[in-house]
Amino acid sequence: MGSTLRLYLTCIRNTLHAAMCLQNFPCQEVERHNKPEVELKSSPELLLNPVVICRNEAEKCLIETSINSLRISLKVKQADELENILTKKFLRFLSMRAEAFQVLRRKPVQGYDISFLITNYHCEEMQKQKLIDFIVQFMEDIDKEISELKMSVNTRGRLVATEFLKQFI
Amino acid sequence: MACIDRASPALKQILLKLYRAEKSIEIDHHLYEFGSVEYHIQSQASNPLVAYLSLSIPPLCHGTLPNTLSSYTIEKIKGICPNLVEIEEPAREGFQLTLKLNLDHIPRNKDYVKVIEDISTIQSVILSSQLKEILWNVNSDDAVQGMYKPIKVVYHPREPFFVIRQPQKIIAIFPIRFKEKSDVIIATAFFQELVDVGNSDKWIKTPPCSWSAIPPPELRGEAFEDLNTNGGFVSFEISSRHVEGNRLDKTVWNLLNFNANVRYHVKSTKGFIHRRMRKRLENLVQVLHQTNSEENEQTKQVKKHQGCRYTKKLVKSSKHTMKQRWRTLGRKIKRIPFRLKIHGFTRFRQRWLRFPKFSSTKYTKLE
């Protein structure tokens, strides 16, 4: 299980390393405007082929690249209904505070749980390698956090059940 | 949580305030609490040793129990604090019960808190006795094929539960409903843990509990609106050992507040999840800012080192040039020809008229 995760993350890291070659490119349609082309998708010559990296049916990563921006969308594994609601709540919580992360998108792409948008300006302000490290670390942290949350909720439930049943003795 | 404690916290606080008051005070309070209970506490300044407590509480089971309190319930109330509590007849308008509290009979030692707490549990005493009466008054005519008809108990208007009497045991079934889907999922996870813990060997003395998504067979024939749930059904089997002696009151109170306990657990779990998410967000953002600040620090350090080297160069070069200038000046002064020749002055000049040497290694601090 751990080895498949490592392979999955390594594949994503290598793909990001190759895809994150961004440069400033003014908008071709509107004068004096500079827009992330991966969001507009108005000029096919500025877009690269999107890449989908699947770990299994439930976990996948979509990387869409353009000349001046890159969009990464993640689908996190959800084994049961409790993980489903915890993932939904947590990622929605993070998305609503996207300004704190700078590279996070407020709304995920349809079919995915969370999305990042990296532009050439981010690559100029921050180091490319550090950005890639951050995204890969973020993926690991999310998985870990969801598992810990689920365990905490079950542990709390068990403690409360024990205390409730103690009152009958 | 107020509804889970047997003693009403608001009532207890008012009675303690009345008891501890140094001067006689006038009190006239109306309290409304969980379970559609209304209290009215009155005390006059002219007679500070007496207080009147009126209580209005709906019956647990409409149709089975009358609106007025039964003699069994009244006996139970009288048994709370016999010296202190007297039942006023008739009760005040709008209330089912009015008690006269003789505050001068409350002991002056540390036990006064316990006595006041016992008075504040009056609601739980009434509810417990009503539930006991319901269970004892189950008629054998109600039995169909050995199974008694389920009795619908309403403690909270939107959260009824059912009690079914059987020869060896009593089954309490709670239909669970929540407005939000996430609450249903958290509650279902809790019920699974409750069933796991209840069925383990360590907790064999507790009432066996079970959870099912569909209505159990004991509730066959009940109204559709009562059986329409999204959280399933939780059942407890109460046997004779759970109702012996003092355990009867505890068991009855726990059953009455099971729904409230579950809702409180769901609410506090959601609060816990939010606190954890907030903390995790801070950690994740800190990592990103730390990365940025590390990059900034690295660039600053590179600039700083470059600056240090430049100043060192500057200092070294300035010392060297200074020395050189002094030497040349000294040589020039020595070469200046004097018109007046004084015998021995040349030697004096060479020996004493010298410019001091600047040592680069030693530094003497001027104080």
Coordinates of C-alpha atoms in Angstrom, one line a residue:
Chain A
M1 CA 0.0 0.0 0.0
G2 CA 2.8 2.3 1.0
S3 CA 4.8 1.4 -2.2
T4 CA 1.8 2.3 -4.5
L5 CA 1.5 5.7 -2.8
R6 CA 5.2 6.4 -3.2
L7 CA 5.0 5.5 -6.9
Y8 CA 1.9 7.6 -7.4
L9 CA 3.5 10.6 -5.7
T10 CA 6.7 10.2 -7.6
C11 CA 4.8 10.1 -10.9
I12 CA 3.0 13.2 -10.0
R13 CA 6.2 15.0 -8.9
N14 CA 7.9 14.1 -12.2
T15 CA 5.0 15.2 -14.2
L16 CA 4.8 18.5 -12.3
H17 CA 8.5 19.0 -12.8
A18 CA 8.1 18.7 -16.5
A19 CA 4.8 20.7 -16.7
M20 CA 5.8 23.6 -14.6
C21 CA 7.6 25.6 -17.3
L22 CA 5.6 28.7 -17.3
Q23 CA 6.2 32.1 -18.7
N24 CA 4.4 35.4 -18.9
F25 CA 2.0 35.5 -21.9
P26 CA -0.5 38.4 -22.3
C27 CA -4.0 37.6 -23.3
Q28 CA -4.4 37.3 -27.1
E29 CA -8.0 38.3 -27.1
V30 CA -8.2 41.2 -24.7
E31 CA -5.6 44.0 -24.9
R32 CA -3.5 44.7 -21.8
H33 CA -5.0 41.7 -20.0
N34 CA -3.1 38.8 -18.6
K35 CA -5.2 35.7 -17.8
P36 CA -4.3 32.1 -16.9
E37 CA -4.9 30.4 -20.2
V38 CA -5.6 27.0 -18.6
E39 CA -8.8 28.5 -17.2
L40 CA -10.0 30.3 -20.3
K41 CA -9.1 27.5 -22.8
S42 CA -9.9 29.9 -25.6
S43 CA -6.7 29.3 -27.6
P44 CA -5.9 25.6 -28.2
E45 CA -2.3 26.4 -29.4
L46 CA -1.5 27.6 -25.9
L47 CA -2.7 24.4 -24.1
L48 CA -0.8 21.2 -23.6
N49 CA -2.5 17.8 -23.4
P50 CA -4.0 17.2 -19.9
V51 CA -2.5 14.3 -18.0
V52 CA -4.5 12.0 -15.6
I53 CA -2.6 9.9 -13.1
C54 CA -4.7 7.3 -11.4
R55 CA -3.7 5.4 -8.4
N56 CA -6.9 3.4 -8.4
E57 CA -10.5 4.0 -9.3
A58 CA -11.1 6.3 -6.3
E59 CA -7.8 8.3 -6.4
K60 CA -6.6 10.3 -9.3
C61 CA -4.8 13.5 -10.3
L62 CA -5.5 15.7 -13.3
I63 CA -2.7 18.0 -14.5
E64 CA -3.7 20.6 -17.1
T65 CA -1.0 22.8 -18.4
S66 CA -0.9 25.9 -20.6
I67 CA 1.8 28.5 -21.5
N68 CA 1.4 30.7 -18.4
S69 CA -0.5 28.5 -15.9
L70 CA -1.0 25.1 -14.5
R71 CA -4.0 23.5 -12.9
I72 CA -3.8 20.4 -10.6
S73 CA -7.0 18.7 -9.5
L74 CA -7.0 15.9 -7.0
K75 CA -9.6 13.2 -6.1
V76 CA -9.0 11.9 -2.6
K77 CA -9.9 8.4 -1.5
Q78 CA -13.1 7.9 0.4
A79 CA -13.6 4.4 1.7
D80 CA -16.9 4.9 3.5
E81 CA -19.6 7.5 4.2
L82 CA -17.8 8.9 7.3
E83 CA -14.6 9.5 5.2
N84 CA -16.8 11.0 2.5
I85 CA -18.3 13.7 4.8
L86 CA -15.0 14.3 6.5
T87 CA -13.2 14.8 3.2
K88 CA -15.9 17.0 1.9
K89 CA -16.0 19.2 5.0
F90 CA -12.2 19.5 5.3
L91 CA -11.5 20.3 1.6
R92 CA -14.4 22.8 1.5
F93 CA -13.0 24.4 4.6
L94 CA -9.6 24.8 3.0
S95 CA -11.1 26.0 -0.3
M96 CA -13.0 28.7 1.4
R97 CA -9.7 30.0 2.8
A98 CA -7.8 29.7 -0.5
E99 CA -6.3 33.2 -0.1
A100 CA -4.1 31.8 2.7
F101 CA -2.5 29.3 0.3
Q102 CA -2.2 31.6 -2.7
V103 CA -2.1 28.6 -5.2
L104 CA -5.4 27.0 -4.1
R105 CA -8.5 27.3 -6.2
R106 CA -11.7 28.3 -4.4
K107 CA -13.8 25.8 -6.3
P108 CA -12.6 22.4 -7.4
V109 CA -12.9 21.2 -10.9
Q110 CA -16.0 19.1 -11.5
G111 CA -15.4 15.5 -10.6
Y112 CA -12.5 16.3 -8.2
D113 CA -12.2 17.2 -4.6
I114 CA -9.7 20.0 -4.7
S115 CA -7.8 22.1 -7.3
F116 CA -4.7 24.2 -7.4
L117 CA -4.0 27.0 -9.9
I118 CA -0.3 27.9 -10.4
T119 CA 0.6 30.8 -12.6
N120 CA 3.9 32.2 -13.9
Y121 CA 3.7 34.9 -11.2
H122 CA 3.8 32.2 -8.5
C123 CA 6.8 30.6 -10.2
E124 CA 8.6 33.9 -10.1
E125 CA 7.8 34.6 -6.5
M126 CA 8.4 31.1 -5.2
Q127 CA 10.9 28.4 -6.2
K128 CA 9.5 25.8 -8.6
Q129 CA 11.0 22.9 -6.6
K130 CA 9.5 24.1 -3.3
L131 CA 6.1 24.5 -5.0
I132 CA 6.2 20.9 -6.2
D133 CA 7.3 19.7 -2.8
F134 CA 4.5 21.6 -1.2
I135 CA 1.8 20.1 -3.4
V136 CA 3.1 16.5 -2.9
Q137 CA 3.4 17.1 0.9
F138 CA -0.2 18.5 0.8
M139 CA -1.5 15.3 -0.8
E140 CA 0.2 13.2 1.9
D141 CA -1.0 15.5 4.7
I142 CA -4.6 15.4 3.5
D143 CA -4.7 11.6 3.4
K144 CA -3.1 11.4 6.9
E145 CA -5.5 14.1 8.3
I146 CA -8.6 12.4 7.0
S147 CA -7.5 9.0 8.5
E148 CA -6.7 10.7 11.8
L149 CA -10.0 12.6 11.9
K150 CA -11.9 9.3 11.3
M151 CA -10.1 7.6 14.0
S152 CA -10.7 10.5 16.4
V153 CA -14.4 10.5 15.7
N154 CA -14.7 6.8 16.3
T155 CA -12.6 7.0 19.5
R156 CA -14.8 9.8 20.8
G157 CA -17.9 7.8 20.0
R158 CA -16.5 4.8 21.9
L159 CA -15.7 7.0 24.9
V160 CA -19.1 8.6 25.0
A161 CA -20.8 5.2 24.6
T162 CA -18.8 3.8 27.5
E163 CA -19.7 6.7 29.7
F164 CA -23.4 6.4 28.8
L165 CA -23.5 2.7 29.5
K166 CA -21.7 3.2 32.8
Q167 CA -24.7 5.1 34.1
F168 CA -26.7 1.8 34.0
I169 CA -24.4 0.0 36.3
Chain B
M1 CA -25.9 20.1 29.5
A2 CA -28.9 21.3 31.4
C3 CA -31.4 18.6 30.1
I4 CA -29.1 15.7 31.0
D5 CA -28.6 16.7 34.7
R6 CA -31.3 15.5 36.9
A7 CA -31.3 18.7 38.9
S8 CA -32.4 21.9 37.1
P9 CA -29.4 24.2 37.2
A10 CA -31.5 27.4 36.9
L11 CA -33.8 26.4 39.7
K12 CA -30.9 25.3 41.9
Q13 CA -29.2 28.6 41.4
I14 CA -32.3 30.6 42.3
L15 CA -32.9 28.6 45.5
L16 CA -29.3 28.9 46.5
K17 CA -29.4 32.7 46.0
L18 CA -32.6 32.9 48.1
Y19 CA -31.0 30.8 50.9
R20 CA -27.7 32.6 51.0
A21 CA -29.2 36.1 50.8
E22 CA -28.2 38.2 53.8
K23 CA -31.2 40.5 53.5
S24 CA -34.8 39.4 52.7
I25 CA -35.3 39.6 48.9
E26 CA -38.4 39.4 46.7
I27 CA -38.3 36.8 43.9
D28 CA -40.8 36.1 41.2
H29 CA -39.3 34.0 38.4
H30 CA -40.7 32.0 35.5
L31 CA -38.4 29.3 34.1
Y32 CA -39.0 27.3 30.9
E33 CA -36.9 24.2 30.3
F34 CA -36.3 21.3 28.0
G35 CA -39.3 18.9 28.0
S36 CA -41.9 21.7 28.0
V37 CA -41.5 22.2 31.8
E38 CA -42.5 25.5 33.4
Y39 CA -41.4 26.6 36.9
H40 CA -42.7 29.6 38.9
I41 CA -40.7 30.5 42.0
Q42 CA -42.1 33.2 44.3
S43 CA -40.8 34.6 47.6
Q44 CA -41.9 37.7 49.4
A45 CA -39.7 40.0 51.4
S46 CA -42.2 40.1 54.2
N47 CA -41.8 36.3 54.7
P48 CA -38.3 35.4 53.6
L49 CA -38.4 31.9 55.2
V50 CA -41.1 30.6 52.8
A51 CA -40.9 30.2 49.1
Y52 CA -43.5 28.8 46.6
L53 CA -42.5 26.6 43.7
S54 CA -45.1 25.9 41.1
L55 CA -44.6 23.3 38.3
S56 CA -46.3 22.6 35.0
I57 CA -45.2 19.5 33.1
P58 CA -47.1 17.7 30.3
P59 CA -47.8 14.0 30.7
L60 CA -45.3 11.6 29.2
C61 CA -48.0 9.6 27.5
H62 CA -51.1 11.3 26.2
G63 CA -54.2 9.1 26.7
T64 CA -52.6 6.7 29.1
L65 CA -51.9 9.2 31.9
P66 CA -54.3 12.0 33.1
N67 CA -53.1 15.6 33.1
T68 CA -53.1 15.7 36.9
L69 CA -50.5 14.0 39.0
S70 CA -51.3 10.6 40.4
S71 CA -51.2 9.6 44.1
Y72 CA -48.1 7.6 43.4
T73 CA -46.3 10.6 42.0
I74 CA -47.4 12.8 44.9
E75 CA -46.1 10.3 47.4
K76 CA -42.7 10.3 45.5
I77 CA -42.7 14.1 45.7
K78 CA -43.4 14.2 49.4
G79 CA -40.5 11.8 49.9
I80 CA -37.9 14.3 48.4
C81 CA -37.5 16.3 51.6
P82 CA -40.4 15.6 54.0
N83 CA -39.5 18.4 56.5
L84 CA -39.0 21.0 53.9
V85 CA -41.6 20.4 51.2
E86 CA -45.4 20.7 51.6
I87 CA -47.8 20.3 48.8
E88 CA -50.2 23.3 48.5
E89 CA -53.8 22.4 47.6
P90 CA -55.1 23.6 45.2
A91 CA -52.2 24.3 42.9
R92 CA -51.9 27.8 41.4
E93 CA -53.7 28.6 38.2
G94 CA -52.0 27.2 35.1
F95 CA -49.8 24.8 37.1
Q96 CA -50.3 21.1 38.1
L97 CA -48.3 21.4 41.4
T98 CA -47.5 24.0 43.9
L99 CA -44.9 23.3 46.7
K100 CA -44.4 25.4 49.8
L101 CA -40.7 25.4 50.7
N102 CA -39.8 26.1 54.4
L103 CA -36.3 27.4 54.0
D104 CA -35.7 27.6 57.8
H105 CA -35.7 23.8 57.8
I106 CA -32.7 23.6 55.5
P107 CA -29.7 22.5 57.6
R108 CA -27.1 25.2 58.2
N109 CA -24.1 22.9 57.6
K110 CA -22.5 21.9 54.3
D111 CA -25.5 19.6 53.5
Y112 CA -27.7 22.6 52.4
V113 CA -26.4 22.3 48.8
K114 CA -27.4 18.7 48.6
V115 CA -30.8 19.4 50.0
I116 CA -31.4 22.2 47.5
E117 CA -30.1 20.0 44.7
D118 CA -32.7 17.3 45.7
I119 CA -35.5 19.9 45.5
S120 CA -34.2 20.9 42.0
T121 CA -34.6 17.3 40.8
I122 CA -38.4 17.5 41.1
Q123 CA -39.0 17.2 37.3
S124 CA -37.0 14.0 37.1
V125 CA -38.8 12.5 40.0
I126 CA -42.2 13.2 38.4
L127 CA -41.1 11.9 35.0
S128 CA -39.6 8.7 36.5
S129 CA -42.7 8.0 38.5
Q130 CA -44.9 8.6 35.5
L131 CA -42.9 6.1 33.4
K132 CA -43.0 3.5 36.1
E133 CA -46.8 3.9 36.3
I134 CA -47.0 3.4 32.5
L135 CA -45.0 0.2 32.8
W136 CA -46.9 -1.2 35.8
N137 CA -50.4 -0.3 34.4
V138 CA -49.9 -2.2 31.2
N139 CA -53.0 -4.3 30.9
S140 CA -52.9 -8.0 29.9
D141 CA -55.7 -7.3 27.5
D142 CA -53.2 -5.3 25.4
A143 CA -51.2 -8.4 24.7
V144 CA -51.5 -9.8 21.2
Q145 CA -49.8 -13.2 20.7
G146 CA -47.8 -12.7 23.8
M147 CA -46.5 -9.3 22.7
Y148 CA -47.8 -6.2 24.4
K149 CA -48.8 -3.1 22.4
P150 CA -46.0 -0.5 22.1
I151 CA -46.5 2.6 24.3
K152 CA -45.5 5.9 22.8
V153 CA -43.7 8.1 25.3
V154 CA -43.3 11.8 24.4
Y155 CA -40.6 13.6 26.4
H156 CA -39.8 16.1 23.6
P157 CA -42.6 16.8 21.1
R158 CA -40.6 15.8 18.0
E159 CA -38.7 12.9 19.5
P160 CA -41.1 10.2 20.8
F161 CA -39.9 6.8 21.7
F162 CA -41.6 3.4 22.3
V163 CA -41.7 1.2 25.3
I164 CA -42.8 -2.4 24.8
R165 CA -43.4 -4.6 27.8
Q166 CA -42.5 -8.3 27.5
P167 CA -42.8 -11.1 30.1
Q168 CA -39.1 -11.1 31.1
K169 CA -38.0 -7.6 29.9
I170 CA -38.9 -4.2 28.7
I171 CA -37.7 -3.0 25.3
A172 CA -37.2 0.7 24.6
I173 CA -37.0 1.6 20.9
F174 CA -35.8 5.1 19.8
P175 CA -36.5 6.2 16.2
I176 CA -33.7 8.5 15.2
R177 CA -34.1 11.5 12.9
F178 CA -31.7 14.3 11.9
K179 CA -32.1 17.2 9.5
E180 CA -28.6 16.9 7.9
K181 CA -27.1 13.9 6.3
S182 CA -23.7 14.5 8.0
D183 CA -25.4 14.3 11.4
V184 CA -27.0 11.0 10.4
I185 CA -23.6 9.6 9.5
I186 CA -21.9 10.8 12.7
A187 CA -24.8 9.4 14.8
T188 CA -24.6 6.0 12.9
A189 CA -20.9 5.7 13.6
F190 CA -21.7 6.4 17.3
F191 CA -24.4 3.8 17.4
Q192 CA -22.1 1.2 15.9
E193 CA -19.6 2.0 18.7
L194 CA -22.4 1.8 21.3
V195 CA -23.4 -1.6 20.1
D196 CA -19.8 -2.8 20.0
V197 CA -19.1 -1.6 23.5
G198 CA -22.5 -2.9 24.9
N199 CA -22.0 -6.4 23.5
S200 CA -18.5 -6.8 24.8
D201 CA -17.8 -9.0 27.9
K202 CA -16.7 -6.1 30.1
W203 CA -20.1 -4.4 29.8
I204 CA -22.3 -7.5 30.1
K205 CA -24.2 -6.0 33.0
T206 CA -25.5 -3.1 30.9
P207 CA -28.7 -3.4 28.9
P208 CA -28.0 -5.0 25.6
C209 CA -28.5 -2.6 22.7
S210 CA -28.9 -3.0 19.0
W211 CA -29.3 -0.7 16.0
S212 CA -31.2 -1.4 12.8
A213 CA -31.9 0.7 9.7
I214 CA -35.4 -0.7 9.3
P215 CA -38.2 -0.7 12.0
P216 CA -38.0 -3.7 14.3
P217 CA -40.8 -6.2 14.3
E218 CA -42.1 -5.0 17.6
L219 CA -43.2 -1.7 16.0
R220 CA -45.3 -3.4 13.3
G221 CA -48.6 -1.6 12.9
E222 CA -47.5 1.8 14.2
A223 CA -48.2 5.0 12.4
F224 CA -46.0 5.7 9.3
E225 CA -45.0 9.2 10.5
D226 CA -43.5 7.6 13.7
L227 CA -41.6 5.0 11.7
N228 CA -40.3 7.3 9.0
T229 CA -36.6 8.0 10.0
N230 CA -33.2 8.6 8.4
G231 CA -31.1 7.5 11.4
G232 CA -32.5 4.0 12.0
F233 CA -33.8 2.6 15.3
V234 CA -31.8 2.0 18.5
S235 CA -33.2 -0.6 21.0
F236 CA -32.4 -1.3 24.6
E237 CA -33.5 -4.4 26.5
I238 CA -34.1 -3.5 30.1
S239 CA -34.3 -6.5 32.4
S240 CA -35.2 -6.7 36.1
R241 CA -31.6 -6.2 37.4
H242 CA -31.5 -2.7 35.7
V243 CA -34.5 -1.5 37.7
E244 CA -33.7 -2.9 41.1
G245 CA -33.6 -0.3 43.9
N246 CA -31.9 3.0 43.1
R247 CA -31.1 1.8 39.6
L248 CA -34.6 2.3 38.5
D249 CA -34.5 6.1 38.6
K250 CA -31.1 6.2 36.8
T251 CA -32.3 3.8 34.1
V252 CA -35.5 5.8 33.6
W253 CA -33.6 9.1 33.4
N254 CA -31.1 7.7 31.0
L255 CA -33.8 6.4 28.7
L256 CA -35.7 9.7 28.8
N257 CA -32.5 11.6 27.8
F258 CA -31.0 9.2 25.3
N259 CA -32.0 11.4 22.3
A260 CA -30.6 14.5 23.9
N261 CA -27.4 12.7 24.6
V262 CA -27.0 11.6 21.0
R263 CA -27.7 15.1 19.7
Y264 CA -25.2 16.6 22.1
H265 CA -22.6 14.1 21.0
V266 CA -23.2 14.9 17.3
K267 CA -23.0 18.6 18.0
S268 CA -19.8 18.4 20.0
T269 CA -18.2 16.1 17.4
K270 CA -18.8 18.6 14.7
G271 CA -17.3 21.3 16.9
F272 CA -14.2 19.0 17.4
I273 CA -13.9 18.4 13.7
H274 CA -13.9 22.2 13.1
R275 CA -11.3 22.9 15.7
R276 CA -9.1 20.3 14.2
M277 CA -9.5 21.5 10.7
R278 CA -8.6 25.1 11.8
K279 CA -5.5 23.9 13.6
R280 CA -4.5 21.8 10.5
L281 CA -5.0 24.8 8.3
E282 CA -2.6 26.9 10.4
N283 CA 0.0 24.1 10.2
L284 CA -0.3 23.8 6.4
V285 CA -0.2 27.6 5.9
Q286 CA 2.8 27.8 8.2
V287 CA 4.7 25.3 6.1
L288 CA 4.0 27.4 3.0
H289 CA 5.1 30.7 4.7
Q290 CA 8.1 29.0 6.2
T291 CA 9.2 27.9 2.7
N292 CA 8.8 31.4 1.5
S293 CA 10.6 32.9 4.5
E294 CA 13.4 30.4 4.1
E295 CA 13.9 31.5 0.5
N296 CA 13.8 35.2 1.6
E297 CA 16.3 34.5 4.3
Q298 CA 18.7 32.7 2.0
T299 CA 18.7 35.7 -0.4
K300 CA 19.2 38.1 2.5
Q301 CA 22.1 36.1 3.9
V302 CA 23.9 36.0 0.5
K303 CA 23.6 39.8 0.3
K304 CA 24.7 40.2 3.8
H305 CA 27.9 38.1 3.3
Q306 CA 28.7 40.1 0.2
G307 CA 28.3 43.3 2.2
C308 CA 30.6 42.1 5.0
R309 CA 33.3 41.2 2.6
Y310 CA 33.1 44.7 1.0
T311 CA 33.4 46.5 4.3
K312 CA 36.3 44.3 5.4
K313 CA 38.0 45.2 2.2
L314 CA 37.3 48.8 2.7
V315 CA 38.7 48.7 6.3
K316 CA 41.8 46.9 5.3
S317 CA 42.5 49.2 2.4
S318 CA 42.0 52.3 4.4
K319 CA 44.5 51.1 7.1
H320 CA 47.1 50.3 4.5
T321 CA 46.8 53.7 2.8
M322 CA 46.9 55.5 6.1
K323 CA 50.1 53.8 7.1
Q324 CA 51.6 54.6 3.7
R325 CA 50.7 58.2 4.0
W326 CA 52.2 58.6 7.4
R327 CA 55.4 57.1 6.3
T328 CA 55.7 59.4 3.3
L329 CA 54.9 62.4 5.5
G330 CA 57.5 61.3 8.0
R331 CA 60.1 61.0 5.3
K332 CA 59.2 64.4 3.9
I333 CA 59.5 66.0 7.3
K334 CA 62.9 64.4 7.8
R335 CA 64.2 65.7 4.6
I336 CA 63.1 69.3 5.3
P337 CA 66.5 71.2 5.6
F338 CA 66.8 73.5 8.8
R339 CA 68.6 76.8 8.3
L340 CA 69.6 76.9 11.9
K341 CA 72.0 74.0 12.7
I342 CA 71.8 73.0 16.3
H343 CA 74.4 70.6 17.5
G344 CA 72.7 67.3 18.5
F345 CA 69.3 68.3 17.3
T346 CA 69.4 65.9 14.4
R347 CA 69.6 63.0 16.7
F348 CA 66.9 64.5 18.9
R349 CA 64.7 64.9 15.8
Q350 CA 65.3 61.3 14.6
R351 CA 64.6 59.8 18.0
W352 CA 61.7 61.8 19.4
L353 CA 60.0 63.4 16.5
R354 CA 58.4 60.2 15.1
F355 CA 54.9 59.5 14.2
P356 CA 53.2 56.8 16.3
K357 CA 52.7 53.4 14.7
F358 CA 49.2 52.1 14.3
S359 CA 48.8 48.5 15.3
S360 CA 46.1 46.7 13.4
T361 CA 45.9 43.7 15.7
K362 CA 45.5 45.4 19.0
Y363 CA 42.6 47.6 19.9
T364 CA 42.5 49.6 23.1
K365 CA 39.1 50.8 24.1
L366 CA 38.9 54.4 25.1
E367 CA 37.0 54.9 28.3

